[in-house]
Each structure stands twice: as structure tokens, then as C-alpha cells.
């Protein structure tokens, strides 16, 4: 019921694309053909619209797929149409292209001029062409046409069931079952090439030059040389498989890579490229994202992967260059898991529908149909999109969905290197082109989208040949191809050899363009030199200072005029400062401002300023003002610009509208320059510029108004200007007044001296800086106004001069006043004053409370006089003042003056005899720097002697200060000074007197002296080491470091006795005794060691027996009692064990056994030996025993420890902190 009519556009060769054909007479309606992929979930976004059919002229009520040939039945209200899917084929051989226009219509085009359209007698299912003939077939019938000039005549027609056919001259190759038949154009078979059952049936054929490639349905690939009468196989053939290995590395049976859907042979028959589908399950497959290349010479499969988001749909070898391969790759719109259909079930795949002419109607089209956006909106959107691309590029997401083309054309080189197939170039398919048709150096050929219903053949020059003439000689062509090939594989030496003889500037320029794409800076430099581009070569050398390689390449792009590439490169490497600079230089101000605002804000103001200058040159003053304001330079640039443009009224209006103080002042100065003084005064009053008002009134002679303004103003500059004018007019009093208001007292004092106003000098000078005070004091001294001069000398800081004047003028009252108020200023002490280094220096800094090590402050401050006039700082005068204070019994002030005069010995003597307390500041002031002989003066005896004398004096002073401080009770300060003097032993003794445990431990640890270790340990033994583990640890550590093994053994002995007396822990005491024995063994004195060992070993033996008795009292009481009785009978038991503890153990045992009589007898024996009962036995237990034996009480009147207590008594009395420590500290060695 329906006749066929073409409703599709040109598609791919064997991978061609197609649409649906159909026609009826009803009103037009649209039917949308859709194909469903097997996505994990089904939604509207998972469906891809294939075609919109406009041939339906009635409302559609039902659509249904047919069982064969992808037929679609469309049911309408009163009729039905059946439409078949048509695959549109295309092919290119040399310069002849054949394109299917519809089911039975063919277009043959030779070059750019000859186009022949013709109908054929069958529905085209396949097509091939050579220089004179074109072959079409449909698996039932084949026809051969001969074309010449503008005619195309059918020369033969014969039946054929071949799925694939190929044409070579007047020979036809066709598949027939498991055979490849060779026949003439009439279909007469001349030879048949058989394939075994294992090899499979041939399905795909392709001829390039004289080589024929064949692929079977079982993945067998063969290449034949068909230039002879009988085809001759090249090589041995292969299978489309990839090797498999187990986890252990053992080779397994090779598996098919996929199901072949297209093959192509290269020009010399050494390589065959394959497109395939990856089969998943029995019915599902998906296109492989790789293109595979069989290398016949190496008999290996190589591959190039287009990545997870693209898959190849067509591929073509160049007719002469055997390594060059061109591919068309399509982006996977969604996550492609698998297709529902595969070639085994559907002969047409999704790739076959990609060339359909039927438009895909989307929601975006419907939304945009009511009206078109304005031009401004389009530009704004484009600009936003461009900036978004820059951001994406910066964050490394250039290949996100926003920036990826739907179809991409890729040129590849099939190499013999280990890398295999490598990409040479890639670009997006232009919007006006439909599909790739083939490649012939130097051009790629495409099918354009239909114009007036007919597609056309379009050529695009390859990247390596852009800019060259249309006709490129063979030598240049070969050189450029070799250059590109070697550049692709990274062989720069061979690449340079390939092109070094080329003299065509266009070739070098084109190569430079290519270097920008490939980012090859070294090649670009060579190209620039061969181009004679001196400016570009210089800019390139300058760009090498930039660390980023992309920035260097971008400079090459700029010199070549490739601004878009330069913009992309700068964005890639994040050099938005250079991108901003380039955009400004190229006049792309909008982009420059966007880049600066988003990524280069440090140059944002500069960009606005440059843009303002540009707009000013265009006389766009309004926009220029806005940019000057954005750059912050409007206060200078806007008045300059409008003034130069003679737009005074506009300038005045701008200044009034801005209400800017600086601009308003400028306008007042401009009015003043025009002698419009009243107008200028109004402007200055509006902005509150008192200085300008005073200046202008003084210029006009209106001194009264100027005075009123200055008196009511807090601006010192206004008062100063008025004072200068008053001085010029001879108004001295007014000038002094306004100088004072301005804070310029030096001028007021100067004017008072010049005018002889001596009475006012003092008051003015007291408010002036110190230098002015001293200068005024000298003036008053010359005028014999000594009292005022002394006051000013004192306030000015020149104390020695004031004191000298007091003595000369006999002003003893003022002298007393000055000395009463005399203070020392604190100056930071130089680091060189800190004697010692390392741990010792740190120790000396930490001995005094509040020192830097404790407070965290800087070095201890030193008190000095603050001499403003060093010439008047006379030690003699200070000594005279000190003598004056001694006469009046003010020894503390005298000491300070002697220190200031440098007479430290006298000051120390006065402190010692008159008991003047030495403070830390005073001690630091008397501490001299330790000097060393410079390297260059070591051979100078005078210099060496001077340094030695200085250091000896320093040593004496430090010792004297330390002794005096020690006498005064400043033990910390004394310890610090002893440390600085290098006498650490005396420093430790001073610390021991101070009783600062933390400092003693610290100082001993950093001093590393045996004597100091022993002193510190002896001192710590007198502390509560029993309850402070840290002190006990320090004692053991110090004795060990000092190798004082006798003292350490005595300490362990004391520890053992403490455990016995306080806790009755004989087991722990036994351990301490053993430690004591260990260290006694290290004592050097043999006689002493033997004596102490005998005593300790005897005590250890006794304690061990008693510990054994304590353990046996529960399990073997008879043995325990026997041991205790033997211990009680031992004459020396009291040296190791308290007798009361032995009796207590026996009494407690019998008490628990309820043997009260025996317990009572033991208690009586205990009393008989003079041992107090109360300290050893519980009172409740005694009461129970007493009640059991019938006595009143077993407690005696005594409550002491008796003779047994000699070893349980507390340690020796602590050393009285107020007693003097002897120099040898013999008590620590007892």
C-alpha cells in the first residue's frame, strides 16, 4: 500500500547511516523512529531519537516493527504504510567518490567538477568504485556501471548472493559461502579461493591499490596481491585474537577480540585496520572503543583506544602513505553498558543510523521555537560559556561534557615502534559536515550535509599542510609526512632531517602552527629561525624565562597570530596574569576584565586603568571614567582627561557629584589658579580645608580671617603657615603663639631668642624636644640664668652638664633635687655580655628568679644613664656627685653614680661596707663584656695584653659581686655571678644556701662536675625523698654520674632502713640491701669495701631468714617459729631487724591460732628485753589476749622505741638552712 521514497541522507560505507522511507496521502503528521539501548534503567533520557518522519499525512494510531529488513508498519485512521530502513553507503577510491542518495539513487563525483547522479535497478545494499566503474549489489543481484564525462551507463548485471564485494579494474571479488570468487564485470567466475571450515566464511572485503583484505566470520584475516592474473596471498594470515595468560603467567588459548564489523587495508598491504563489536552474551554487543591494526610484518595486533567516552565508526587508509590512518569517532552520550542489538540479529546498528537526514526534535528546539534570543543575550551567553571553559581548563576538566564534541576526526600513524598506533592530530567535525569519507594527502575528504537535498564532497587540508599552495610537490609532501611521523613518535633528530632542506616559508610557518598544537618548543624555535621571524624568535627567547612550558608555547602562538591557542595555553598552566596581558594587548578588553576579576585580581586595577586609557583614546569618556574609578586612579586621571579634552563644565559636575575631598581640593586650586578667589574660598570651606583657607586669606592680606580660622582649627599646618606669615610681618608675639599651636616649639624658641624674650624661653623649651631644651639651656647659661639652664639641662637629658653647672654655680639645692630625681634608663644588654655558652650559659641565665629563662623575656636589662650629650658625660662629675651623696649619707645614690662613672670597684666596696643591697640590675651594670683578641691582632702584644687585663678585671669584679651578694643573702644572684666567673662549685654552694631544689637539680645536670653531683645529691638526701620519687631518682642519678659508690650504697642502706621502720617491708628492704652490696663492690678502697660488705652481708642474711619466716608462718608455722627463735638468739639481730617485729610475728601467729597463753608469754619476753609493745602490736589484740589470760592490761607505760629503735629512727636532722655550709661539705661523706 506504500511506494518507497528516499527520506534519508548519505551515511557511512559499510558503517553507513540510514533512515526510514514511506509515503501516504493523508494530512502530514510526525512519527518518530526510536531505538532502545539496553541501559541499566529506563527513562526518557535513555532514549535516542533517530529520525522524524514527515511523510505521514494522517494521525498515527499504531506502529509496529516487521519481521525482516527492519520494516516498520505505521497504521493511520484509514490507511497503513510500510517503511523499510535504508543504509546509505559511501566510498572513496583515489579521487572518485560514490555516495548513495536514496534506496536506488547513486551519486558519483570525480574531483570537484564532475558529478553524475543516476538511478540503479536494485535496492542498494553495498557499493564500491574504481577509476572507471562503480559496483552496486543487494545480496540478490549486482550491477556494474561505467562512467565517463557526465554519463554513467550500466555495462553488466548478474545475480549474486554475496554479502560483500570489491572491484579492482575489471575484476570483481565477491563472497560466496566459504569461497572468495574472482570474476569479470559480467559476473563470469574465473577462479575461486576456498576457505576451510576452521577459517570460516569470508564476510568483509576491502581493496586499496593492488591489495585485497579479507575477513571471515570466525575472525581470520588474509591479504592478497590482486595485481596479477591470479591473486597471491601476502604472508600467512592471522586470527583476530589476543593472547590470554593465567595468573601464573602460563599461556592460555587465545580468545577472539570481538566481532568484526569493518576492515580496511593500507596502501602497501602491510597493515589491516579492524573495527569490531565486543560481544556480551548471546544477543548483546557494544562497539569496541579501540581500533585494531594487524601488522603483517610483525604478525601482531596493535590497537589505539579512543577512551571510555568515544568509539570509532569509520576508518580509512591513505592511498599512497601506508602509515597514515584516518578515523571518525563518536562520543558515547551516556554510560554505554551494552546494546540490545548486534549484527547477528540486526544488520543495521546504531552506527548505521548516524547519517540520517531526519531532524532530531528536542525539548531545547521546542523551547527555542517561539522566538530567538537577542544579539546581546547571545553574546553574553557566548562570553559566559567561554569563561566557563577557561575555568574548566584550569581545573583539569577540559574533557567534561560541556567541552567535548559529538563527533571527532582523528588521524593516526601506525608505527613499527613499541608504542604501536599513535595519534597525530584530532579535531571536531564541523557543523556543516556529515561524515568522513576518506583521506588522500594532503587533504581529508568529507560528505557535507545535504544542500538542496543533495550532499557534496568537501575537502579539508590536513594540519601539516595548512597554509601551503593547493598543489604540493611530492618531495615537500613526503618531507612533511615524515616530519609529522617522527615528531609523533618523538624522534626529533629524524624529524629535523626530514625538513631541513625545505625552503618554503609557508611550510615552516605551518610547522610552527603545528608546534603550538603539539607544544614542541624546540621545534618551534627552529621554525621561527627558518621563517626569518626575528621578532618572534626574540620573543621566544624572552619567554624562556617563564617556568611553565605552556607559557613559552603561548608566546609562539601569539607571534603566529593564534590568539585562541595562546588563551587556552595560558589557562592550562594557570598563568592568568600573562593571559590578561595578552588580552589587553590584543584589544579583548571584556575578556581581560573577566579573567582579571576571576583569576588575576592582583592586576584587576591595572586592567581597568589600561582599559580606561583605551577608552579615553576612543573619546568614550563616560566609560573611561568608570574604569578609572574601578582602578582607583580617578582622582588624577579624570581631571587630567577632562581638562585636556576641554570639558571643564563636565569636570565640575563630576567633581560635585563625587563629593570627594581630594577632587574638591583640586577644583579649589584650579579656581585659585584662575584668580577666582571667592569661588575657591567657597570650595575650600565646603571641603573643610583650613590650611588652604589660611593660605588664601594670607595671600589676600586678610589676616584677621586667617587668625580666626587658625584659632578655631586643630590643623597644625594652618597655624604653622599663619605663624610664618606673622613672622614675616614682624608680629613676633602672634608668630610665637601660632608656632606653639602648631607644635613647632623650636621655631618659637628661636624667635624668642632672636627677640630677647628670655622669660618666655623656659616655658617654650619645656614643651619642645630635648635637643631644643639643651640648646635653650646653653643660651640661658650664656645669659647667666643658671637655675633655668640647670632645669633645662636636666629635662633635656644632659644630666652631667646640669650637675657640672650646679657645682660651678654652687646650686646645691638644685643638685640635691636632680640627684633625688635621677633615674636609670633600661637598655637591652647586648648578647655579647652573656658569658659562657651552651648548657653553662643557660644555667647561669636560669639561676636568678625572673631571669629570661623563667619569665620568657629577653636578656636581663641593664640600667644606664641616658646621656643626650656624650661630651658632657664626665666620670669626674659623676664621682663628685657621688662624694656629695656620701657626705650626706646617701650611699645607695652614690653607688649608682659610681656605677655610671665606671668605678665598679669603689661601688662594690661601698656596698660591702655600707650594706647597700646589690640588685640584679646593678650587678648586670657592673658585669663587663668578655673580650677576645681579633684574628688580625693576635700577634699584637699590646692588644693581647689589653684584652687580658680587661678579662682579668672582669673576673675580679664577678667574684667580688658574688661574694658581696652571698654576704647579703642574694644567693641566686651570687650563684649566677659565680657561674659567669667560671666557678661552678661556689655557684652550687650558693644555690644550696638558697635552697632552690629545682635550680639545684638543673644546675647539677648541666654542670657535669663530680663535686657538684655529690653536693647536689647530699643536699637532696636532706629533703623528703621518701615521698618524692623524682628527688630519689635524682639522688641515685647524681651519685651514679659522680661514681660516688660509697655514698650511693649508704643511700640504699638508708632506703632499706626506711622500709623497715615505716612499713615493716623487709622484702623491699632486702632488695635495697642487695643494691647497696652491688655498689659497694665498685668502691676503690679495698679495706673500707671489705668492712662494709661484711656488715651488709650479715644484715642481708638476717633479713633473708626473717623474710623466709614471714612466708612460712602460714604454711609451716613450726619452722617459722624455729627461725624466729634463732633470730632472737642471734647477738647482732638488732643491726638488721627490729626485735619487736620478730616478737610481733610470733604473737600474731599464736593469736590467730587462739593460743593465748603462748602469746602472753611472748609478750612478757618482749617486755623483758625492753621492747615497747604498743608500736608493734594492735591494741585490740592485746586486750583480747589480756582478757584470755586474766590480766588487766598488757600495755606498758612506756611508749617509745627503746634500744631497738636506734635503726628505726628518722634520718639525721636536716641541715639548718641558716647555717654556713663548709667549703668541703664533709657532712656529705659520712
PDB file of C-alpha atoms in Angstrom, residues 334-497:
ATOM      1  CA  UNK A 334      25.521   8.126  28.116  1.00  0.00           C
ATOM      2  CA  UNK A 335      27.239   5.354  30.020  1.00  0.00           C
ATOM      3  CA  UNK A 336      27.197   2.702  27.337  1.00  0.00           C
ATOM      4  CA  UNK A 337      26.837  -0.610  29.059  1.00  0.00           C
ATOM      5  CA  UNK A 338      25.626  -2.730  26.168  1.00  0.00           C
ATOM      6  CA  UNK A 339      23.457  -2.546  23.068  1.00  0.00           C
ATOM      7  CA  UNK A 340      20.296  -4.511  22.768  1.00  0.00           C
ATOM      8  CA  UNK A 341      21.025  -5.407  19.190  1.00  0.00           C
ATOM      9  CA  UNK A 342      24.071  -6.864  17.431  1.00  0.00           C
ATOM     10  CA  UNK A 343      24.896  -7.752  13.807  1.00  0.00           C
ATOM     11  CA  UNK A 344      23.796 -11.326  14.319  1.00  0.00           C
ATOM     12  CA  UNK A 345      20.219 -10.250  14.965  1.00  0.00           C
ATOM     13  CA  UNK A 346      20.007  -6.798  13.394  1.00  0.00           C
ATOM     14  CA  UNK A 347      22.064  -5.984  10.278  1.00  0.00           C
ATOM     15  CA  UNK A 348      21.748  -2.282  10.917  1.00  0.00           C
ATOM     16  CA  UNK A 349      23.437  -0.946  14.063  1.00  0.00           C
ATOM     17  CA  UNK A 350      23.245   2.341  15.801  1.00  0.00           C
ATOM     18  CA  UNK A 351      26.266   3.467  13.776  1.00  0.00           C
ATOM     19  CA  UNK A 352      24.257   2.925  10.602  1.00  0.00           C
ATOM     20  CA  UNK A 353      21.660   5.485  11.668  1.00  0.00           C
ATOM     21  CA  UNK A 354      24.055   8.318  12.411  1.00  0.00           C
ATOM     22  CA  UNK A 355      23.850   9.893   8.951  1.00  0.00           C
ATOM     23  CA  UNK A 356      20.080  10.192   8.832  1.00  0.00           C
ATOM     24  CA  UNK A 357      18.769  13.372   7.281  1.00  0.00           C
ATOM     25  CA  UNK A 358      15.697  13.376   9.504  1.00  0.00           C
ATOM     26  CA  UNK A 359      15.983  16.028  12.134  1.00  0.00           C
ATOM     27  CA  UNK A 360      16.014  15.120  15.814  1.00  0.00           C
ATOM     28  CA  UNK A 361      13.454  17.286  17.581  1.00  0.00           C
ATOM     29  CA  UNK A 362      14.455  18.007  21.184  1.00  0.00           C
ATOM     30  CA  UNK A 363      12.937  19.917  24.068  1.00  0.00           C
ATOM     31  CA  UNK A 364      15.537  22.632  23.509  1.00  0.00           C
ATOM     32  CA  UNK A 365      14.268  23.105  19.954  1.00  0.00           C
ATOM     33  CA  UNK A 366      10.701  23.403  21.170  1.00  0.00           C
ATOM     34  CA  UNK A 367      11.672  25.848  23.884  1.00  0.00           C
ATOM     35  CA  UNK A 368      13.619  27.985  21.424  1.00  0.00           C
ATOM     36  CA  UNK A 369      10.987  27.940  18.689  1.00  0.00           C
ATOM     37  CA  UNK A 370       8.677  30.723  19.986  1.00  0.00           C
ATOM     38  CA  UNK A 371      11.364  33.352  19.477  1.00  0.00           C
ATOM     39  CA  UNK A 372      15.030  33.923  19.002  1.00  0.00           C
ATOM     40  CA  UNK A 373      17.194  35.478  21.731  1.00  0.00           C
ATOM     41  CA  UNK A 374      18.545  38.938  21.176  1.00  0.00           C
ATOM     42  CA  UNK A 375      22.046  39.503  19.826  1.00  0.00           C
ATOM     43  CA  UNK A 376      23.209  40.967  23.122  1.00  0.00           C
ATOM     44  CA  UNK A 377      21.916  37.966  25.015  1.00  0.00           C
ATOM     45  CA  UNK A 378      23.628  35.602  22.598  1.00  0.00           C
ATOM     46  CA  UNK A 379      26.930  37.449  23.027  1.00  0.00           C
ATOM     47  CA  UNK A 380      26.537  37.381  26.787  1.00  0.00           C
ATOM     48  CA  UNK A 381      25.827  33.674  26.773  1.00  0.00           C
ATOM     49  CA  UNK A 382      28.799  33.027  24.491  1.00  0.00           C
ATOM     50  CA  UNK A 383      31.028  35.005  26.798  1.00  0.00           C
ATOM     51  CA  UNK A 384      29.788  33.070  29.832  1.00  0.00           C
ATOM     52  CA  UNK A 385      30.384  29.809  28.020  1.00  0.00           C
ATOM     53  CA  UNK A 386      33.910  30.879  27.066  1.00  0.00           C
ATOM     54  CA  UNK A 387      34.730  31.846  30.637  1.00  0.00           C
ATOM     55  CA  UNK A 388      33.303  28.574  31.869  1.00  0.00           C
ATOM     56  CA  UNK A 389      35.642  26.764  29.501  1.00  0.00           C
ATOM     57  CA  UNK A 390      38.570  28.673  30.961  1.00  0.00           C
ATOM     58  CA  UNK A 391      37.581  27.611  34.470  1.00  0.00           C
ATOM     59  CA  UNK A 392      37.164  24.025  33.349  1.00  0.00           C
ATOM     60  CA  UNK A 393      40.569  24.142  31.669  1.00  0.00           C
ATOM     61  CA  UNK A 394      42.169  25.481  34.821  1.00  0.00           C
ATOM     62  CA  UNK A 395      40.724  22.716  36.982  1.00  0.00           C
ATOM     63  CA  UNK A 396      41.739  19.987  34.580  1.00  0.00           C
ATOM     64  CA  UNK A 397      38.234  19.129  33.442  1.00  0.00           C
ATOM     65  CA  UNK A 398      38.529  20.091  29.817  1.00  0.00           C
ATOM     66  CA  UNK A 399      37.074  16.806  28.727  1.00  0.00           C
ATOM     67  CA  UNK A 400      33.841  17.163  30.621  1.00  0.00           C
ATOM     68  CA  UNK A 401      30.571  17.105  28.760  1.00  0.00           C
ATOM     69  CA  UNK A 402      30.476  20.859  28.232  1.00  0.00           C
ATOM     70  CA  UNK A 403      33.640  20.928  26.172  1.00  0.00           C
ATOM     71  CA  UNK A 404      33.581  17.666  24.185  1.00  0.00           C
ATOM     72  CA  UNK A 405      32.498  17.459  20.557  1.00  0.00           C
ATOM     73  CA  UNK A 406      29.894  14.933  19.445  1.00  0.00           C
ATOM     74  CA  UNK A 407      31.975  13.646  16.528  1.00  0.00           C
ATOM     75  CA  UNK A 408      35.744  13.811  16.298  1.00  0.00           C
ATOM     76  CA  UNK A 409      38.101  13.079  13.407  1.00  0.00           C
ATOM     77  CA  UNK A 410      41.442  11.555  14.385  1.00  0.00           C
ATOM     78  CA  UNK A 411      44.488  10.923  12.222  1.00  0.00           C
ATOM     79  CA  UNK A 412      46.824   8.154  13.367  1.00  0.00           C
ATOM     80  CA  UNK A 413      50.227   6.773  12.481  1.00  0.00           C
ATOM     81  CA  UNK A 414      50.651   3.005  12.534  1.00  0.00           C
ATOM     82  CA  UNK A 415      54.284   2.683  13.607  1.00  0.00           C
ATOM     83  CA  UNK A 416      56.724  -0.181  13.855  1.00  0.00           C
ATOM     84  CA  UNK A 417      57.775   1.093  17.263  1.00  0.00           C
ATOM     85  CA  UNK A 418      56.842  -0.468  20.555  1.00  0.00           C
ATOM     86  CA  UNK A 419      54.108   2.127  21.054  1.00  0.00           C
ATOM     87  CA  UNK A 420      52.195   0.793  18.037  1.00  0.00           C
ATOM     88  CA  UNK A 421      49.444   3.169  16.868  1.00  0.00           C
ATOM     89  CA  UNK A 422      49.810   6.819  17.907  1.00  0.00           C
ATOM     90  CA  UNK A 423      47.556   9.825  17.394  1.00  0.00           C
ATOM     91  CA  UNK A 424      48.892  12.517  15.071  1.00  0.00           C
ATOM     92  CA  UNK A 425      46.021  15.018  15.171  1.00  0.00           C
ATOM     93  CA  UNK A 426      42.384  15.305  16.182  1.00  0.00           C
ATOM     94  CA  UNK A 427      39.659  17.865  15.629  1.00  0.00           C
ATOM     95  CA  UNK A 428      35.915  18.138  15.921  1.00  0.00           C
ATOM     96  CA  UNK A 429      33.758  17.539  12.903  1.00  0.00           C
ATOM     97  CA  UNK A 430      32.487  20.858  11.575  1.00  0.00           C
ATOM     98  CA  UNK A 431      28.787  21.551  11.877  1.00  0.00           C
ATOM     99  CA  UNK A 432      28.374  21.733   8.091  1.00  0.00           C
ATOM    100  CA  UNK A 433      29.870  18.281   7.522  1.00  0.00           C
ATOM    101  CA  UNK A 434      28.131  14.961   7.850  1.00  0.00           C
ATOM    102  CA  UNK A 435      30.815  12.289   7.942  1.00  0.00           C
ATOM    103  CA  UNK A 436      34.390  11.384   6.995  1.00  0.00           C
ATOM    104  CA  UNK A 437      34.734   9.800   3.557  1.00  0.00           C
ATOM    105  CA  UNK A 438      38.465   9.203   3.139  1.00  0.00           C
ATOM    106  CA  UNK A 439      41.980  10.591   3.180  1.00  0.00           C
ATOM    107  CA  UNK A 440      44.406  11.500   0.423  1.00  0.00           C
ATOM    108  CA  UNK A 441      47.417  13.525   1.446  1.00  0.00           C
ATOM    109  CA  UNK A 442      47.301  16.490   1.803  1.00  0.00           C
ATOM    110  CA  UNK A 443      43.520  16.508   2.345  1.00  0.00           C
ATOM    111  CA  UNK A 444      40.807  14.735   4.263  1.00  0.00           C
ATOM    112  CA  UNK A 445      37.504  14.289   2.415  1.00  0.00           C
ATOM    113  CA  UNK A 446      34.078  14.634   3.967  1.00  0.00           C
ATOM    114  CA  UNK A 447      30.440  14.431   2.919  1.00  0.00           C
ATOM    115  CA  UNK A 448      28.666  17.666   3.598  1.00  0.00           C
ATOM    116  CA  UNK A 449      25.197  17.920   4.938  1.00  0.00           C
ATOM    117  CA  UNK A 450      22.627  17.969   2.098  1.00  0.00           C
ATOM    118  CA  UNK A 451      22.274  21.233   0.221  1.00  0.00           C
ATOM    119  CA  UNK A 452      19.036  21.288  -1.805  1.00  0.00           C
ATOM    120  CA  UNK A 453      18.602  17.641  -0.857  1.00  0.00           C
ATOM    121  CA  UNK A 454      21.998  16.574  -2.232  1.00  0.00           C
ATOM    122  CA  UNK A 455      25.190  16.041  -0.207  1.00  0.00           C
ATOM    123  CA  UNK A 456      28.514  17.195  -1.585  1.00  0.00           C
ATOM    124  CA  UNK A 457      32.129  16.148  -1.355  1.00  0.00           C
ATOM    125  CA  UNK A 458      34.199  18.527   0.775  1.00  0.00           C
ATOM    126  CA  UNK A 459      37.948  18.594   1.363  1.00  0.00           C
ATOM    127  CA  UNK A 460      39.876  19.824   4.359  1.00  0.00           C
ATOM    128  CA  UNK A 461      43.630  20.377   4.304  1.00  0.00           C
ATOM    129  CA  UNK A 462      45.484  18.373   6.894  1.00  0.00           C
ATOM    130  CA  UNK A 463      47.096  20.229   9.720  1.00  0.00           C
ATOM    131  CA  UNK A 464      50.617  19.714   8.425  1.00  0.00           C
ATOM    132  CA  UNK A 465      49.737  21.325   5.077  1.00  0.00           C
ATOM    133  CA  UNK A 466      47.647  24.296   6.197  1.00  0.00           C
ATOM    134  CA  UNK A 467      48.808  27.490   4.514  1.00  0.00           C
ATOM    135  CA  UNK A 468      50.527  25.783   1.605  1.00  0.00           C
ATOM    136  CA  UNK A 469      49.512  26.080  -2.005  1.00  0.00           C
ATOM    137  CA  UNK A 470      46.873  23.697  -3.299  1.00  0.00           C
ATOM    138  CA  UNK A 471      49.482  21.767  -5.239  1.00  0.00           C
ATOM    139  CA  UNK A 472      52.223  20.429  -3.054  1.00  0.00           C
ATOM    140  CA  UNK A 473      55.158  18.753  -4.782  1.00  0.00           C
ATOM    141  CA  UNK A 474      55.906  15.179  -3.857  1.00  0.00           C
ATOM    142  CA  UNK A 475      59.188  15.969  -2.115  1.00  0.00           C
ATOM    143  CA  UNK A 476      57.567  18.509   0.200  1.00  0.00           C
ATOM    144  CA  UNK A 477      54.657  16.182   0.814  1.00  0.00           C
ATOM    145  CA  UNK A 478      56.963  13.313   1.715  1.00  0.00           C
ATOM    146  CA  UNK A 479      59.132  15.567   3.914  1.00  0.00           C
ATOM    147  CA  UNK A 480      56.136  16.870   5.865  1.00  0.00           C
ATOM    148  CA  UNK A 481      54.662  13.415   6.346  1.00  0.00           C
ATOM    149  CA  UNK A 482      57.999  12.076   7.563  1.00  0.00           C
ATOM    150  CA  UNK A 483      58.405  15.096   9.829  1.00  0.00           C
ATOM    151  CA  UNK A 484      54.972  14.579  11.342  1.00  0.00           C
ATOM    152  CA  UNK A 485      55.601  10.858  11.745  1.00  0.00           C
ATOM    153  CA  UNK A 486      58.928  11.259  13.513  1.00  0.00           C
ATOM    154  CA  UNK A 487      57.512  14.089  15.614  1.00  0.00           C
ATOM    155  CA  UNK A 488      54.661  11.835  16.674  1.00  0.00           C
ATOM    156  CA  UNK A 489      56.947   9.014  17.796  1.00  0.00           C
ATOM    157  CA  UNK A 490      59.305  11.503  19.488  1.00  0.00           C
ATOM    158  CA  UNK A 491      62.332  11.106  17.196  1.00  0.00           C
ATOM    159  CA  UNK A 492      63.384  14.747  16.916  1.00  0.00           C
ATOM    160  CA  UNK A 493      66.646  14.061  15.087  1.00  0.00           C
ATOM    161  CA  UNK A 494      64.909  12.284  12.228  1.00  0.00           C
ATOM    162  CA  UNK A 495      62.146  14.884  12.204  1.00  0.00           C
ATOM    163  CA  UNK A 496      64.651  17.683  11.704  1.00  0.00           C
ATOM    164  CA  UNK A 497      66.479  15.730   8.969  1.00  0.00           C
TER     165      UNK A 497
END
